[in-house]
Short mmCIF file of C-alpha atoms in Angstrom, two decimals:
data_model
loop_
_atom_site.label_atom_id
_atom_site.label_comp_id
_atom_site.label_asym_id
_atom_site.label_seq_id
_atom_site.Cartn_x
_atom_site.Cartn_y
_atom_site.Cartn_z
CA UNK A 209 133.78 46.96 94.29
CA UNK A 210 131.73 49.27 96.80
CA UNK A 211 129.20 47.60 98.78
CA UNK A 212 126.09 49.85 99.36
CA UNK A 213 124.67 48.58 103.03
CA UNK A 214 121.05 49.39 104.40
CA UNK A 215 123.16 51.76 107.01
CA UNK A 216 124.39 53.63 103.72
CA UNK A 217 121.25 53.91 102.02
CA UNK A 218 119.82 55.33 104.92
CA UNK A 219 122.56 58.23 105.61
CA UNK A 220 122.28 59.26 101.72
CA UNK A 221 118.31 59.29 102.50
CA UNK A 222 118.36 61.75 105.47
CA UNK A 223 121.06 63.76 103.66
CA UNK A 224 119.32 64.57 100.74
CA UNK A 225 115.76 65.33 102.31
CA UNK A 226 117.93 67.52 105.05
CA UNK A 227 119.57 69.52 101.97
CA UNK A 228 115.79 69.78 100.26
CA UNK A 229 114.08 70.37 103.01
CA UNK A 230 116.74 73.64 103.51
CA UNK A 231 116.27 74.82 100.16
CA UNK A 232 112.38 75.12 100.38
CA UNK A 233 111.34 78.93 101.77
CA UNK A 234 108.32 77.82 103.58
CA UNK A 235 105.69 80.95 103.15
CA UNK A 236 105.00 82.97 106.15
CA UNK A 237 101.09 84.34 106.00
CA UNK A 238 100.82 87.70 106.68
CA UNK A 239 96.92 87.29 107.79
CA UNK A 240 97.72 84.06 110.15
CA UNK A 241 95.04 82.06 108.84
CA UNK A 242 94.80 78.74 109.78
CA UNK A 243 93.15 78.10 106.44
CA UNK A 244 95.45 79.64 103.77
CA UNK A 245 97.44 75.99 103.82
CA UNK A 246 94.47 74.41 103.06
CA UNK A 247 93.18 76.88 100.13
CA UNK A 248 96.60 77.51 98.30
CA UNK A 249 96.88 73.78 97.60
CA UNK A 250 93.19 73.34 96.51
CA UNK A 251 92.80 76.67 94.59
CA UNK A 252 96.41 77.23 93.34
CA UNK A 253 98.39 74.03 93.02
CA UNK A 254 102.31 73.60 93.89
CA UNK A 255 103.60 75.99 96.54
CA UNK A 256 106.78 76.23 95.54
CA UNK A 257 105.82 79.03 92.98
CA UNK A 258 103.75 80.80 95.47
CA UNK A 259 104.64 84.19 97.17
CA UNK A 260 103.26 86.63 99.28
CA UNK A 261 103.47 89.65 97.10
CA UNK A 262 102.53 93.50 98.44
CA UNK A 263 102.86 94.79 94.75
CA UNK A 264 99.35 93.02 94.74
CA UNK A 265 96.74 95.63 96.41
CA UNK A 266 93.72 94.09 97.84
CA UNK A 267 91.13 97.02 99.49
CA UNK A 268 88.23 96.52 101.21
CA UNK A 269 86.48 97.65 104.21
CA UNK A 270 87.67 97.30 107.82
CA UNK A 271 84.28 96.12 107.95
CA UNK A 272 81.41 94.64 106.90
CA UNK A 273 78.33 97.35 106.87
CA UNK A 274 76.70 95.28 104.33
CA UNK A 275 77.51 90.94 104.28
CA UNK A 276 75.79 90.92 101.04
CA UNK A 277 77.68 93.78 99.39
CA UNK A 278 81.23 93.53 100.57
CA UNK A 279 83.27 96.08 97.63
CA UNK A 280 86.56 95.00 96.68
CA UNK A 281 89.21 96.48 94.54
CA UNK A 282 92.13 94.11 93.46
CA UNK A 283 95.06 96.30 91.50
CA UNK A 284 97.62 93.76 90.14
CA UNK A 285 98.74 96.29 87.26
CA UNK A 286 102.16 96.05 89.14
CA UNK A 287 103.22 93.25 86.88
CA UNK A 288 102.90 93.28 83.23
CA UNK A 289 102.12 89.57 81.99
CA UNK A 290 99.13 89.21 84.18
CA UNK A 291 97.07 85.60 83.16
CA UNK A 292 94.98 84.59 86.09
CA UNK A 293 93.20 86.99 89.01
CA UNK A 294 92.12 84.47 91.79
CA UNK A 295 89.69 85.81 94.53
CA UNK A 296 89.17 83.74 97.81
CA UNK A 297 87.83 83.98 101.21
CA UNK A 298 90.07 82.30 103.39
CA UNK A 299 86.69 81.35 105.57
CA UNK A 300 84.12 81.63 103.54
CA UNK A 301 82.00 78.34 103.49
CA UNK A 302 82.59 78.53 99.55
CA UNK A 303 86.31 80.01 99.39
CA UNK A 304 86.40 80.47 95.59
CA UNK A 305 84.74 84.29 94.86
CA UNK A 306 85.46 84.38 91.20
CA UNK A 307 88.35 83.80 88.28
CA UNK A 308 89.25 87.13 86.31
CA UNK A 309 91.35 86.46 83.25
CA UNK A 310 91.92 90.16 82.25
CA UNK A 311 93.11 89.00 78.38
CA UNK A 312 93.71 92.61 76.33
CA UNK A 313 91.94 94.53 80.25
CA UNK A 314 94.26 95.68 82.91
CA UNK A 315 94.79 93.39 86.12
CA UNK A 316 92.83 95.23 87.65
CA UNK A 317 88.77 94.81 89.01
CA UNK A 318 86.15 95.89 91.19
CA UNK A 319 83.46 93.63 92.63
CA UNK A 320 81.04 93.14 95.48
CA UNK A 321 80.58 89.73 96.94
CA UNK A 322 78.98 88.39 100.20
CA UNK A 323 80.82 87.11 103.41
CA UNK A 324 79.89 85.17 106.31
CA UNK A 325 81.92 86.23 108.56
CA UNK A 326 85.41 87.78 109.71
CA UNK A 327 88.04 86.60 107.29
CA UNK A 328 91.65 87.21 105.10
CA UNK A 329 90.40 88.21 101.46
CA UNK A 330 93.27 86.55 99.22
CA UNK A 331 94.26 88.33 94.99
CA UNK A 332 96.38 85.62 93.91
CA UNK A 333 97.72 86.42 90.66
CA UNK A 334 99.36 84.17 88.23
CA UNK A 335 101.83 85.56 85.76
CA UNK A 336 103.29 84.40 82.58
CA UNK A 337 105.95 82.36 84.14
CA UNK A 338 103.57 80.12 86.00
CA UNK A 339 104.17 81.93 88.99
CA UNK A 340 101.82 82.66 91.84
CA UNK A 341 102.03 86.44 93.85
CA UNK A 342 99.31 86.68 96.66
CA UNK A 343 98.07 89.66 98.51
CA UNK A 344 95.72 89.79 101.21
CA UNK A 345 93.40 91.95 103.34
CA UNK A 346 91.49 91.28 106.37
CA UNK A 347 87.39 92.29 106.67
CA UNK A 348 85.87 91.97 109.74
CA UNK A 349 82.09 90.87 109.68
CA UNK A 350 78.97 89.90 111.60
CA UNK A 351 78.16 87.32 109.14
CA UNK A 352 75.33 85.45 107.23
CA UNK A 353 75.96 87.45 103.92
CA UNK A 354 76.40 83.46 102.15
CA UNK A 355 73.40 82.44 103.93
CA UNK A 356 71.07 85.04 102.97
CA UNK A 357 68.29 84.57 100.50
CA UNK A 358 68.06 87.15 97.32
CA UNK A 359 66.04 90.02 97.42
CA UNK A 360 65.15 89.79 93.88
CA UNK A 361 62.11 87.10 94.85
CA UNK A 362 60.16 90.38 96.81
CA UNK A 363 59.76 91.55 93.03
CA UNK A 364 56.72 89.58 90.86
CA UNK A 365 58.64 90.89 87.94
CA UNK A 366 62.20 89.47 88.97
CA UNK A 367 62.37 86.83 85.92
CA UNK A 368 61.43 89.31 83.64
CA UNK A 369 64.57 91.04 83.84
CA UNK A 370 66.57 87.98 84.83
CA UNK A 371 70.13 88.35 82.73
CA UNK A 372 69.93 92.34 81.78
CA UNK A 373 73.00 94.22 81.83
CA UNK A 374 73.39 98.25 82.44
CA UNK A 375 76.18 100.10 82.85
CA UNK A 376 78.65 102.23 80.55
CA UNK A 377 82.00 102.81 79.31
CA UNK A 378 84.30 106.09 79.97
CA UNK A 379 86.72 106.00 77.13
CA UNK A 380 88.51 108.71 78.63
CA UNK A 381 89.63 107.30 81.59
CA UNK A 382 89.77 103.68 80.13
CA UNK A 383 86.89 102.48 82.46
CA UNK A 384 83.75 100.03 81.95
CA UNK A 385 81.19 100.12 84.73
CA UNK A 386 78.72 97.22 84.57
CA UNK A 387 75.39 94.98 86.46
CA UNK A 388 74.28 92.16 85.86
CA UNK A 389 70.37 91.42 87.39
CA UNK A 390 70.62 88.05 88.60
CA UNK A 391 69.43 86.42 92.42
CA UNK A 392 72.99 84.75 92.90
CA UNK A 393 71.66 81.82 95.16
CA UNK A 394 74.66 80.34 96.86
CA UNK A 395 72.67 77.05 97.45
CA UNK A 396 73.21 78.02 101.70
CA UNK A 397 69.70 79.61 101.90
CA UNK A 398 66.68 77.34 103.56
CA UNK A 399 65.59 75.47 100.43
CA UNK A 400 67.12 77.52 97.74
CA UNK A 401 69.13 75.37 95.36
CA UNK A 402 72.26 77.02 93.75
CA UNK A 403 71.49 79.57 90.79
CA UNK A 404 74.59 81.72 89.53
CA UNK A 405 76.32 83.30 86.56
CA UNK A 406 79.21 81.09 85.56
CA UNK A 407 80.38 83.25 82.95
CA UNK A 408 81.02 85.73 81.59
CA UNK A 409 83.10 87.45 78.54
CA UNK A 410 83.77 91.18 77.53
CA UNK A 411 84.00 91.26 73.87
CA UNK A 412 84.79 94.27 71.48
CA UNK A 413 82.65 94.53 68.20
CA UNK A 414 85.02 91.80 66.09
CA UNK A 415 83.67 89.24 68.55
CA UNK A 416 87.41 88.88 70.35
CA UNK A 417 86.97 88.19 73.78
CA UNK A 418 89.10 91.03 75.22
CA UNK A 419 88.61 89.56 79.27
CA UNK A 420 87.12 86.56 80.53
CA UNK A 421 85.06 85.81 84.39
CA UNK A 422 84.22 83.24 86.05
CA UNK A 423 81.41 83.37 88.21
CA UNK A 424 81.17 81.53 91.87
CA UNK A 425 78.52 81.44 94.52
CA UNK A 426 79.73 84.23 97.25
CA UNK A 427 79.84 86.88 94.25
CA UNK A 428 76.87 89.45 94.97
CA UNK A 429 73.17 89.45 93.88
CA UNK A 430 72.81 91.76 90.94
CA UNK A 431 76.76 91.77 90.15
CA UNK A 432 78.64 94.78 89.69
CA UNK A 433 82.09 94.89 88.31
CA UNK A 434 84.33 98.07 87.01
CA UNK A 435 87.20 96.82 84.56
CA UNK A 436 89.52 99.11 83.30
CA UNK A 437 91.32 99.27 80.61
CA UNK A 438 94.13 101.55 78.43
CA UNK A 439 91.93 104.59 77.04
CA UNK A 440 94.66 104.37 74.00
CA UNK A 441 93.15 100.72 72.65
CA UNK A 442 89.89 100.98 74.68
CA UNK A 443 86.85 100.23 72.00
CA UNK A 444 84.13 102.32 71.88
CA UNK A 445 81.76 99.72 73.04
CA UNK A 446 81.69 96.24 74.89
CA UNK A 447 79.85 93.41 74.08
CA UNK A 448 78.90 91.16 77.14
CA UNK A 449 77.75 87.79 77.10
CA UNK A 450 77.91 84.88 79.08
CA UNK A 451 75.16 82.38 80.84
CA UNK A 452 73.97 80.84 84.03
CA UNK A 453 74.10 77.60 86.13
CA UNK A 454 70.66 77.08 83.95
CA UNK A 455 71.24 77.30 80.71
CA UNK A 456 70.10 81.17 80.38
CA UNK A 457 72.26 83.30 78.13
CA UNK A 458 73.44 86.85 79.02
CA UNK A 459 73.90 89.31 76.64
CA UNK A 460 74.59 93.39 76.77
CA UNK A 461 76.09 95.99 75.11
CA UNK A 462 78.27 98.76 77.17
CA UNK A 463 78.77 102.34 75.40
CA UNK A 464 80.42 105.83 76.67
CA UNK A 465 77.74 108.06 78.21
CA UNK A 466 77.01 111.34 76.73
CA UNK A 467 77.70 112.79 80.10
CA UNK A 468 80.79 112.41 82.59
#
């Protein structure tokens, strides 16, 4: 009979987290952020189906001319099972920009957002197999963009309009251009409490959501999006919907323009 000792227990230990330890691929950020640890774990979950991934495209400026209207293109049409578009600011005070679940839509979206100051902008992008690809871009910025109070409060009128959508569709090229007027508050201004669009869904006219967003505080005042989709299946009109931190529904209907 083999007798197992303390001194033997110990030596199988070490030996088996020496051989796991060596199989694990520890990521290597390509911004250096002392942050993207943190934020991986809390916005994405188990790192070992996390990679750093350049067939994701983030663009954005060098810099920051405007901290309240930072544009952003994320391209992810690389892969072909897209499921999840996550958009992050590895220093923002509220990392999360927005969820983008691009259903029957290309991976692919452009947004404005605000940023408070110089920062790695993450596209993490989770694909069928549960697996995580990340790509990054750095913006350099002044700041305050989070901390800034709407502009929408100069207007007596602002409520009025509070929820309307414009924009349009180009069949043609497969694209869907919309705005949404809402003051955005990120809860960071003076005594401003937090007031944003948590959702919303792109519909065609059988009332199937085709994509899916989720709203979160450092998206822009009066959001702007373009989605894209293939001009083969694209329908001739999208129904938006969705609803605020308050209870007050969204609702909007895209068509083509009669000029291009």
């Amino acid at each position: 009979m083999t007798r197992i000792t303390a001194l033997t227990m110990t030596a199988v230990f070490l030996s088996t987290t020496t051989a796991f330890a060596a199989s694990q691929t520890p990521l290597e950020d390509p911004m250096k952020s002392g942050m993207w640890d943190y934020h991986q774990e809390n916005l994405l979950g188990d790192p070992a189906v996390i990679s750093f991934d350049d067939r994701v495209i983030v663009r954005g400026p060098a810099e920051a001319e405007d901290t309240v209207n930072v544009p952003l293109l994320v391209d992810a049409t690389a892969f072909e099972d897209v499921e999840e578009i996550v958009i992050s600011a590895d220093y923002g005070p509220i990392p999360h920009i927005l969820t983008y679940y691009p259903g029957e839509a290309e991976a692919k979206i452009s947004l404005r957002f605000k940023i408070d100051q110089a920062t790695a902008i993450r596209a993490s992008v989770r694909t069928a197999d549960g697996a995580w690809h990340v790509g990054s871009t750095y913006i350099d910025a002044a700041g305050g963009g989070c901390t800034a109070p709407a502009a929408a409060y100069a207007n007596a009128d602002w409520y009025d309009k509070l929820g309307e959508i414009h924009g349009q569709i180009w069949p043609a090229s497969g694209r869907a251009r919309m705005v949404v007027d809402h003051p955005m508050d990120t809860g960071l201004a003076g005594d401003i409490p937090v007031f944003i669009i948590e959702k919303l869904n792109i519909q065609n006219d059988a009332g199937e959501t085709l994509a899916h967003l989720e709203l979160k505080e450092p998206v822009n005042e009066d959001p702007a999006f373009t989605l894209y989709f293939d001009p083969a299946t694209m329908p001739a009109a999208l129904h938006v919907d969705g609803r605020d931190n308050n209870g007050n529904e969204i609702e909007g209907l895209l068509t083509a323009s009669e000029t291009h």
